[in-house]
Amino acid sequence: TALQALAETVDGLEDFWEEQPEVVHQMLQQVVLPGLRHPQGQVRDGALAAITRLSTALAPDFQEITHAVLMPAFLPLIGDPQPRVAAKASLTVARFLAGGGGASAVPYAAPATQALLSVLQAPASAPHA
């Protein structure tokens, strides 16, 4: 998918981010955020992969600038019914918060912890044969 391709090319966006951050913001608004709401799990997974890679490659500026839009959009995916998406959302939250640190992470620490605890406390589904 386009989101997976984006996730694989993030390393080349570092200079672009510094020169034209508004283009990266537009990409987030037009491609990544809709991907987080897509009905297909593979698309949600790709959007989370893109955010994870951006969080690592462009830290800490990426988190400082995008946290108010991105965290509320991907934090609920920790409870996604598809295990792969839920696991990727957990990884994305961890990488996003680790890369940003500082004041931008504080409002999300409690909701992220609560979401992760809810997943850990949920009854395990029966294994598939």
C-alpha positions as semicolon CSV with decimal commas, in nm:
position;residue;x (nm);y (nm);z (nm)
1;T;0,000;0,000;0,000
2;A;0,098;0,365;-0,026
3;L;0,127;0,381;0,353
4;Q;0,377;0,095;0,361
5;A;0,577;0,263;0,086
6;L;0,574;0,584;0,287
7;A;0,695;0,398;0,596
8;E;0,987;0,258;0,396
9;T;1,092;0,598;0,259
10;V;1,073;0,798;0,579
11;D;1,449;0,810;0,624
12;G;1,470;1,035;0,318
13;L;1,218;1,279;0,463
14;E;1,450;1,423;0,727
15;D;1,584;1,705;0,508
16;F;1,241;1,759;0,355
17;W;1,089;1,787;0,705
18;E;1,334;2,065;0,794
19;E;1,281;2,256;0,471
20;Q;0,907;2,209;0,412
21;P;0,728;2,071;0,719
22;E;0,393;2,187;0,583
23;V;0,416;1,927;0,304
24;V;0,470;1,651;0,560
25;H;0,170;1,784;0,757
26;Q;-0,040;1,774;0,442
27;M;0,066;1,413;0,381
28;L;-0,033;1,324;0,737
29;Q;-0,374;1,486;0,693
30;Q;-0,447;1,338;0,349
31;V;-0,291;0,992;0,372
32;V;-0,197;0,880;0,721
33;L;-0,495;0,998;0,928
34;P;-0,754;0,850;0,689
35;G;-0,550;0,528;0,694
36;L;-0,595;0,505;1,071
37;R;-0,973;0,501;1,021
38;H;-0,979;0,263;0,724
39;P;-1,198;-0,049;0,758
40;Q;-0,917;-0,282;0,644
41;G;-0,670;-0,376;0,914
42;Q;-0,379;-0,387;0,669
43;V;-0,432;-0,019;0,589
44;R;-0,452;0,076;0,959
45;D;-0,134;-0,125;1,015
46;G;0,040;0,064;0,732
47;A;-0,064;0,401;0,875
48;L;0,073;0,301;1,215
49;A;0,399;0,184;1,054
50;A;0,438;0,523;0,887
51;I;0,383;0,707;1,216
52;T;0,628;0,478;1,395
53;R;0,898;0,542;1,137
54;L;0,832;0,918;1,133
55;S;0,844;0,920;1,513
56;T;1,188;0,763;1,508
57;A;1,340;0,946;1,211
58;L;1,212;1,295;1,289
59;A;1,217;1,295;1,669
60;P;1,167;1,506;1,874
61;D;1,035;1,779;1,645
62;F;0,780;1,547;1,483
63;Q;0,621;1,463;1,816
64;E;0,624;1,822;1,938
65;I;0,444;1,945;1,626
66;T;0,202;1,657;1,561
67;H;0,110;1,511;1,902
68;A;-0,222;1,696;1,935
69;V;-0,350;1,549;1,608
70;L;-0,182;1,210;1,597
71;M;-0,204;1,076;1,952
72;P;-0,585;1,100;1,976
73;A;-0,608;0,938;1,632
74;F;-0,391;0,632;1,694
75;L;-0,412;0,575;2,070
76;P;-0,758;0,407;2,044
77;L;-0,614;0,152;1,801
78;I;-0,448;-0,022;2,097
79;G;-0,790;-0,182;2,140
80;D;-0,831;-0,272;1,771
81;P;-1,006;-0,607;1,717
82;Q;-0,724;-0,720;1,487
83;P;-0,428;-0,832;1,703
84;R;-0,169;-0,717;1,450
85;V;-0,312;-0,365;1,445
86;A;-0,342;-0,354;1,825
87;A;0,020;-0,466;1,863
88;K;0,142;-0,211;1,609
89;A;-0,057;0,061;1,786
90;S;0,112;-0,028;2,114
91;L;0,453;-0,007;1,947
92;T;0,360;0,323;1,782
93;V;0,255;0,475;2,115
94;A;0,581;0,361;2,278
95;R;0,799;0,496;1,996
96;F;0,606;0,820;1,969
97;L;0,631;0,891;2,341
98;A;0,994;0,777;2,366
99;G;1,097;0,999;2,076
100;G;0,912;1,305;2,198
101;G;0,956;1,302;2,570
102;G;0,911;1,631;2,739
103;A;0,588;1,819;2,788
104;S;0,419;1,684;2,474
105;A;0,411;1,330;2,622
106;V;0,263;1,420;2,960
107;P;-0,106;1,446;2,859
108;Y;-0,092;1,103;2,697
109;A;0,090;0,903;2,964
110;A;-0,222;0,816;3,164
111;P;-0,449;0,736;2,865
112;A;-0,174;0,526;2,704
113;T;-0,113;0,336;3,026
114;Q;-0,487;0,278;3,074
115;A;-0,528;0,153;2,717
116;L;-0,236;-0,086;2,754
117;L;-0,367;-0,215;3,088
118;S;-0,709;-0,275;2,934
119;V;-0,551;-0,490;2,665
120;L;-0,343;-0,682;2,916
121;Q;-0,642;-0,744;3,142
122;A;-0,876;-0,853;2,862
123;P;-0,943;-1,226;2,849
124;A;-0,729;-1,404;2,596
125;S;-0,911;-1,529;2,290
126;A;-0,912;-1,898;2,219
127;P;-0,632;-2,014;1,990
128;H;-0,729;-2,083;1,632
129;A;-0,697;-2,438;1,506
